[in-house]
Amino acid sequence: MSFQHTLDDLLNKGKAKLKEFTDQHPPSQPQHSNNYNYNYTPPPPIPSASRPGAHPPVPTSSHPSRPSPQAYWAPSFHPSIPVSQLFQQETGAHGWGNNESQNYTNSPSNCFFTPNNQLVLRAIADSSSPSDKFTSARLISHQKLDRTRGCLSATLTAPCASGIWPAFWLLPAQPFTWPTDGEVDIFESWNGDCMNHSCLHWGNYNGEDWDKHRVVETHVPDMPHRPVRVAFAWMQERDEDGAPGKMVWYLDGRPVMKAGVPPGTRRMSDWRIVINVAMGGNVCGGKLPADWTYDFVVQELRMTEEPTGDWAGFERDWTGAREGKTM
């Protein structure tokens, strides 16, 4: 038998054996189902730091958590207590030196604490009222700054409208002489201009005292739609009237103005908080608000032993912040 015939015979025998095995073991048909269960374990995701162009994560140890500054005064605005327990409620309709139109009252309709522990000063414009067409509230804290150095902070939601002038500021404890004892304006905005005015005054509005005013105006375009965070930090060398010192104003965590403590002004420890909503008057250019209620809301109010960034941060802010312009 030739080699070719032998090879052909072996191939034929192999094919026969394969057919015999296939006939005895038919292949199973796949079962199609909508409930896929392949027992498939996907590979772990690629860490974001391993992806092209990604930066490695910063170790958490390089961002140590910093405790909040110790508060020495943090009032609770609980509706079970009267507003007068925390604030003096000034009253009157004598124009308040600016030809303002509101009558400040101590009525619960103009000032109250809410169930969620917020302080509300409500200005009400009602042209149909037979007597008080414009009513509002003006508060002075019983609490003083009470330290040669510290930080006052607040979270505020301000009304923004023509003829409305909300303010959060500081004056020396009564009796005092204005303006030589000083005035610090931390937040004020008027006529809905969405501009915060950080100010320091210790002189009259005349040519002779032109250099006794400092002002920085900061545009806050979304002021009508969100709370703003304000703070004022001070450091005075001695607890004496007119002692040298430094002051920094903050808005939403940023230092916006700095100033030295002016000579002759009242010692910082003897200042109190003033919160009010004025209506009309010189500052508003004679504009009066439309009939409505205008709420100035204080969500949080604190006096702490140091600023959020501690006193080293205060010194850095002092170095980088700008001084206000004169008027």
Short mmCIF file of C-alpha atoms in Angstrom, two decimals:
data_model
loop_
_atom_site.label_atom_id
_atom_site.label_comp_id
_atom_site.label_asym_id
_atom_site.label_seq_id
_atom_site.Cartn_x
_atom_site.Cartn_y
_atom_site.Cartn_z
CA MET A 1 0.00 0.00 0.00
CA SER A 2 1.35 3.39 -0.89
CA PHE A 3 2.07 6.03 1.71
CA GLN A 4 -0.77 8.22 0.33
CA HIS A 5 -3.28 5.39 0.76
CA THR A 6 -2.11 4.77 4.32
CA LEU A 7 -2.54 8.49 5.19
CA ASP A 8 -6.02 8.60 3.67
CA ASP A 9 -7.04 5.54 5.64
CA LEU A 10 -5.89 7.10 8.92
CA LEU A 11 -7.81 10.36 8.20
CA ASN A 12 -11.03 8.46 7.41
CA LYS A 13 -10.77 6.49 10.63
CA GLY A 14 -10.27 9.71 12.60
CA LYS A 15 -13.35 11.34 11.04
CA ALA A 16 -15.42 8.27 11.86
CA LYS A 17 -14.34 8.35 15.52
CA LEU A 18 -15.15 12.09 15.76
CA LYS A 19 -18.64 11.53 14.31
CA GLU A 20 -19.24 8.65 16.71
CA PHE A 21 -18.28 10.86 19.73
CA THR A 22 -20.39 13.80 18.51
CA ASP A 23 -23.45 11.58 18.06
CA GLN A 24 -23.08 10.34 21.62
CA HIS A 25 -22.47 13.83 23.18
CA PRO A 26 -24.62 16.45 21.41
CA PRO A 27 -23.70 20.07 22.33
CA SER A 28 -26.13 21.80 24.74
CA GLN A 29 -28.12 24.74 23.32
CA PRO A 30 -27.71 28.13 25.00
CA GLN A 31 -30.74 29.25 27.04
CA HIS A 32 -31.74 32.81 26.23
CA SER A 33 -33.23 34.86 29.08
CA ASN A 34 -33.89 38.45 29.92
CA ASN A 35 -32.50 37.82 33.41
CA TYR A 36 -28.82 37.95 32.74
CA ASN A 37 -26.77 36.33 35.45
CA TYR A 38 -23.30 35.78 34.23
CA ASN A 39 -21.67 35.87 37.68
CA TYR A 40 -19.40 38.50 36.22
CA THR A 41 -17.29 40.54 38.60
CA PRO A 42 -16.19 43.80 37.00
CA PRO A 43 -12.64 44.97 37.50
CA PRO A 44 -12.10 47.58 40.20
CA PRO A 45 -12.43 51.19 39.00
CA ILE A 46 -9.33 53.04 38.05
CA PRO A 47 -8.39 55.42 40.86
CA SER A 48 -8.90 59.00 39.74
CA ALA A 49 -5.32 59.80 40.65
CA SER A 50 -4.13 57.15 38.17
CA ARG A 51 -6.00 58.57 35.21
CA PRO A 52 -4.08 60.61 32.67
CA GLY A 53 -3.68 64.21 33.73
CA ALA A 54 -4.98 63.62 37.27
CA HIS A 55 -3.22 64.96 40.32
CA PRO A 56 -2.44 62.68 43.24
CA PRO A 57 -4.74 63.16 46.23
CA VAL A 58 -3.56 65.53 48.92
CA PRO A 59 -2.96 63.59 52.13
CA THR A 60 -5.62 64.43 54.68
CA SER A 61 -2.92 65.01 57.25
CA SER A 62 -1.91 68.17 55.38
CA HIS A 63 -5.38 69.61 56.07
CA PRO A 64 -5.70 69.23 59.81
CA SER A 65 -9.18 69.93 61.11
CA ARG A 66 -9.33 73.18 63.00
CA PRO A 67 -11.75 73.62 65.88
CA SER A 68 -14.13 76.54 65.71
CA PRO A 69 -13.03 79.58 67.70
CA GLN A 70 -14.29 79.65 71.26
CA ALA A 71 -17.45 81.77 71.50
CA TYR A 72 -17.86 83.92 74.58
CA TRP A 73 -21.30 85.10 73.40
CA ALA A 74 -23.63 83.18 71.07
CA PRO A 75 -27.25 84.11 71.83
CA SER A 76 -30.08 81.68 71.19
CA PHE A 77 -32.99 83.34 69.42
CA HIS A 78 -35.64 81.13 71.00
CA PRO A 79 -39.26 82.31 70.74
CA SER A 80 -39.82 81.46 74.40
CA ILE A 81 -37.79 84.52 75.46
CA PRO A 82 -38.58 88.17 74.72
CA VAL A 83 -36.40 90.12 72.32
CA SER A 84 -35.79 92.60 75.14
CA GLN A 85 -33.84 89.94 77.05
CA LEU A 86 -31.01 90.23 74.52
CA PHE A 87 -31.53 93.68 73.00
CA GLN A 88 -32.67 97.15 73.88
CA GLN A 89 -35.51 98.04 71.48
CA GLU A 90 -35.14 101.69 70.54
CA THR A 91 -38.31 103.46 69.49
CA GLY A 92 -39.24 106.71 67.81
CA ALA A 93 -40.13 108.50 64.57
CA HIS A 94 -37.94 111.58 64.71
CA GLY A 95 -35.97 110.99 61.50
CA TRP A 96 -32.88 109.62 63.24
CA GLY A 97 -30.58 112.28 61.82
CA ASN A 98 -31.23 111.29 58.19
CA ASN A 99 -34.84 112.39 57.65
CA GLU A 100 -35.92 108.74 57.74
CA SER A 101 -39.61 107.92 57.50
CA GLN A 102 -39.98 104.88 59.76
CA ASN A 103 -41.33 104.72 63.27
CA TYR A 104 -39.22 102.28 65.27
CA THR A 105 -41.46 100.22 67.56
CA ASN A 106 -41.10 97.45 70.12
CA SER A 107 -44.10 95.63 68.64
CA PRO A 108 -43.83 91.85 67.99
CA SER A 109 -45.02 92.60 64.46
CA ASN A 110 -41.74 94.43 63.80
CA CYS A 111 -39.27 92.22 65.67
CA PHE A 112 -39.45 88.60 66.84
CA PHE A 113 -37.67 85.26 67.23
CA THR A 114 -38.80 82.41 64.96
CA PRO A 115 -39.41 78.72 65.88
CA ASN A 116 -36.18 77.83 64.05
CA ASN A 117 -34.20 80.25 66.25
CA GLN A 118 -33.71 83.19 63.94
CA LEU A 119 -34.03 86.90 64.70
CA VAL A 120 -36.29 88.86 62.33
CA LEU A 121 -36.48 92.65 62.06
CA ARG A 122 -39.54 93.38 59.90
CA ALA A 123 -40.06 96.73 58.20
CA ILE A 124 -43.67 97.26 57.16
CA ALA A 125 -44.84 99.77 54.55
CA ASP A 126 -48.62 100.26 54.57
CA SER A 127 -49.92 103.37 52.87
CA SER A 128 -53.47 102.56 53.99
CA SER A 129 -52.56 102.86 57.67
CA PRO A 130 -54.14 105.96 59.25
CA SER A 131 -51.05 106.73 61.36
CA ASP A 132 -47.84 104.67 61.05
CA LYS A 133 -47.40 104.07 57.35
CA PHE A 134 -43.80 102.93 57.87
CA THR A 135 -42.80 100.87 60.93
CA SER A 136 -39.62 98.97 61.68
CA ALA A 137 -37.22 97.86 64.44
CA ARG A 138 -33.91 99.08 65.82
CA LEU A 139 -32.01 96.91 68.32
CA ILE A 140 -28.94 97.50 70.50
CA SER A 141 -27.30 94.49 72.13
CA HIS A 142 -27.02 94.37 75.90
CA GLN A 143 -23.77 92.50 75.28
CA LYS A 144 -20.65 94.58 74.63
CA LEU A 145 -17.61 93.45 72.64
CA ASP A 146 -16.06 93.15 76.11
CA ARG A 147 -12.53 92.25 74.94
CA THR A 148 -9.42 94.09 73.80
CA ARG A 149 -9.35 91.64 70.92
CA GLY A 150 -11.88 89.28 69.39
CA CYS A 151 -14.18 88.72 66.45
CA LEU A 152 -17.86 89.44 65.87
CA SER A 153 -19.56 87.40 63.13
CA ALA A 154 -23.08 87.08 61.79
CA THR A 155 -25.04 85.37 59.04
CA LEU A 156 -27.63 87.73 57.56
CA THR A 157 -30.35 87.70 54.94
CA ALA A 158 -31.04 91.28 53.94
CA PRO A 159 -34.05 92.86 52.23
CA CYS A 160 -33.10 94.45 48.93
CA ALA A 161 -35.57 97.07 47.70
CA SER A 162 -35.92 100.72 46.85
CA GLY A 163 -36.29 102.86 49.96
CA ILE A 164 -35.01 100.12 52.31
CA TRP A 165 -31.75 100.42 54.28
CA PRO A 166 -30.80 97.42 56.49
CA ALA A 167 -27.70 97.80 58.68
CA PHE A 168 -25.60 95.71 61.07
CA TRP A 169 -23.09 97.96 62.84
CA LEU A 170 -21.40 99.05 66.07
CA LEU A 171 -21.61 102.09 68.33
CA PRO A 172 -20.02 102.81 71.71
CA ALA A 173 -22.19 102.15 74.75
CA GLN A 174 -24.39 105.07 75.75
CA PRO A 175 -23.77 107.80 76.60
CA PHE A 176 -21.42 108.59 73.73
CA THR A 177 -20.50 111.51 71.51
CA TRP A 178 -21.07 110.99 67.80
CA PRO A 179 -19.02 111.01 65.68
CA THR A 180 -15.83 111.50 67.69
CA ASP A 181 -16.33 108.33 69.76
CA GLY A 182 -16.54 106.37 66.51
CA GLU A 183 -18.87 104.26 64.36
CA VAL A 184 -18.16 100.91 62.65
CA ASP A 185 -20.48 99.71 59.84
CA ILE A 186 -20.08 96.00 59.13
CA PHE A 187 -23.02 95.49 56.78
CA GLU A 188 -25.29 98.06 55.19
CA SER A 189 -26.99 98.25 51.82
CA TRP A 190 -29.71 100.52 50.49
CA ASN A 191 -32.16 100.92 47.62
CA GLY A 192 -31.59 97.30 46.57
CA ASP A 193 -28.22 98.17 45.02
CA CYS A 194 -26.70 94.82 46.14
CA MET A 195 -23.66 96.70 47.45
CA ASN A 196 -22.25 96.22 50.93
CA HIS A 197 -20.68 99.28 52.52
CA SER A 198 -17.92 98.55 55.06
CA CYS A 199 -17.28 101.80 56.90
CA LEU A 200 -15.44 103.51 59.74
CA HIS A 201 -16.42 107.02 60.86
CA TRP A 202 -14.97 109.23 63.56
CA GLY A 203 -15.56 112.68 62.06
CA ASN A 204 -18.30 114.89 60.70
CA TYR A 205 -19.31 115.06 57.06
CA ASN A 206 -17.53 118.29 56.28
CA GLY A 207 -14.36 119.46 54.61
CA GLU A 208 -12.41 119.68 57.84
CA ASP A 209 -13.04 115.99 58.72
CA TRP A 210 -12.64 114.62 55.21
CA ASP A 211 -9.94 112.17 56.37
CA LYS A 212 -11.95 110.75 59.30
CA HIS A 213 -13.92 108.26 57.22
CA ARG A 214 -13.02 104.96 55.57
CA VAL A 215 -15.29 103.12 53.13
CA VAL A 216 -15.05 100.02 50.93
CA GLU A 217 -17.97 99.08 48.67
CA THR A 218 -18.31 95.42 47.70
CA HIS A 219 -20.77 94.29 45.03
CA VAL A 220 -22.79 91.21 46.03
CA PRO A 221 -24.94 90.55 42.93
CA ASP A 222 -26.89 87.65 44.45
CA MET A 223 -27.56 89.41 47.76
CA PRO A 224 -31.38 89.12 47.39
CA HIS A 225 -31.16 85.34 47.03
CA ARG A 226 -28.83 84.13 49.77
CA PRO A 227 -27.48 84.85 53.23
CA VAL A 228 -24.21 86.77 53.54
CA ARG A 229 -21.59 86.10 56.19
CA VAL A 230 -19.98 89.13 57.76
CA ALA A 231 -17.33 89.47 60.43
CA PHE A 232 -15.35 92.17 62.16
CA ALA A 233 -12.11 91.37 64.02
CA TRP A 234 -10.28 93.82 66.24
CA MET A 235 -7.04 93.90 68.22
CA GLN A 236 -6.29 96.79 70.59
CA GLU A 237 -3.05 97.11 72.53
CA ARG A 238 -4.64 98.34 75.77
CA ASP A 239 -8.14 98.59 77.18
CA GLU A 240 -8.08 102.37 76.98
CA ASP A 241 -9.91 104.96 74.88
CA GLY A 242 -7.91 105.76 71.75
CA ALA A 243 -5.30 103.04 72.34
CA PRO A 244 -3.60 101.88 69.10
CA GLY A 245 -5.02 98.82 67.39
CA LYS A 246 -6.03 97.09 64.17
CA MET A 247 -9.42 96.24 62.65
CA VAL A 248 -10.36 93.99 59.70
CA TRP A 249 -13.78 93.72 58.03
CA TYR A 250 -14.79 90.41 56.36
CA LEU A 251 -17.47 89.54 53.83
CA ASP A 252 -18.19 85.89 52.98
CA GLY A 253 -14.87 84.89 54.52
CA ARG A 254 -12.75 87.41 52.60
CA PRO A 255 -11.04 90.42 54.19
CA VAL A 256 -12.47 93.46 52.42
CA MET A 257 -11.17 96.38 54.50
CA LYS A 258 -8.68 97.23 57.22
CA ALA A 259 -8.15 100.27 59.41
CA GLY A 260 -6.23 101.30 62.46
CA VAL A 261 -8.14 102.22 65.60
CA PRO A 262 -8.46 106.03 65.33
CA PRO A 263 -7.01 108.15 68.13
CA GLY A 264 -9.60 109.51 70.53
CA THR A 265 -12.28 106.88 69.82
CA ARG A 266 -13.92 104.76 72.51
CA ARG A 267 -12.10 101.62 73.66
CA MET A 268 -13.24 98.60 71.61
CA SER A 269 -14.38 96.62 74.64
CA ASP A 270 -17.12 99.20 75.28
CA TRP A 271 -18.94 98.89 71.93
CA ARG A 272 -22.36 97.33 71.28
CA ILE A 273 -24.11 95.85 68.24
CA VAL A 274 -26.79 97.88 66.44
CA ILE A 275 -29.23 96.19 64.02
CA ASN A 276 -31.96 98.11 62.21
CA VAL A 277 -33.94 98.61 59.00
CA ALA A 278 -34.37 102.26 58.02
CA MET A 279 -36.91 103.42 55.43
CA GLY A 280 -36.55 106.41 53.13
CA GLY A 281 -34.44 109.39 54.16
CA ASN A 282 -31.28 111.02 52.87
CA VAL A 283 -29.26 107.85 52.32
CA CYS A 284 -32.05 106.36 50.20
CA GLY A 285 -32.22 109.58 48.19
CA GLY A 286 -35.73 110.30 49.42
CA LYS A 287 -37.11 107.09 47.90
CA LEU A 288 -39.86 105.36 49.88
CA PRO A 289 -40.57 101.63 49.80
CA ALA A 290 -43.66 100.18 48.15
CA ASP A 291 -46.31 98.64 50.38
CA TRP A 292 -44.84 95.35 51.59
CA THR A 293 -43.05 93.64 54.47
CA TYR A 294 -39.24 93.64 54.37
CA ASP A 295 -37.45 91.14 56.62
CA PHE A 296 -33.89 91.47 57.85
CA VAL A 297 -33.03 88.01 59.21
CA VAL A 298 -30.15 87.16 61.54
CA GLN A 299 -29.49 83.42 61.35
CA GLU A 300 -26.41 83.37 63.57
CA LEU A 301 -24.60 85.82 65.82
CA ARG A 302 -21.36 85.14 67.68
CA MET A 303 -18.53 86.83 69.52
CA THR A 304 -15.39 84.69 69.63
CA GLU A 305 -11.99 84.91 71.27
CA GLU A 306 -10.25 84.93 67.87
CA PRO A 307 -11.07 85.05 64.13
CA THR A 308 -11.64 81.81 62.22
CA GLY A 309 -8.07 81.89 60.88
CA ASP A 310 -6.60 82.61 64.35
CA TRP A 311 -4.47 85.67 65.08
CA ALA A 312 -1.72 84.63 62.67
CA GLY A 313 -4.37 84.63 59.94
CA PHE A 314 -5.57 88.01 61.14
CA GLU A 315 -2.08 89.43 60.67
CA ARG A 316 -1.94 88.00 57.14
CA ASP A 317 -5.36 89.48 56.38
CA TRP A 318 -4.24 92.80 57.81
CA THR A 319 -1.23 92.79 55.50
CA GLY A 320 -3.26 91.90 52.40
CA ALA A 321 -6.48 93.86 52.94
CA ARG A 322 -6.95 97.35 51.53
CA GLU A 323 -7.65 100.49 53.45
CA GLY A 324 -10.93 102.18 52.80
CA LYS A 325 -11.24 105.33 50.75
CA THR A 326 -11.96 108.68 52.40
CA MET A 327 -15.27 110.43 51.85
#
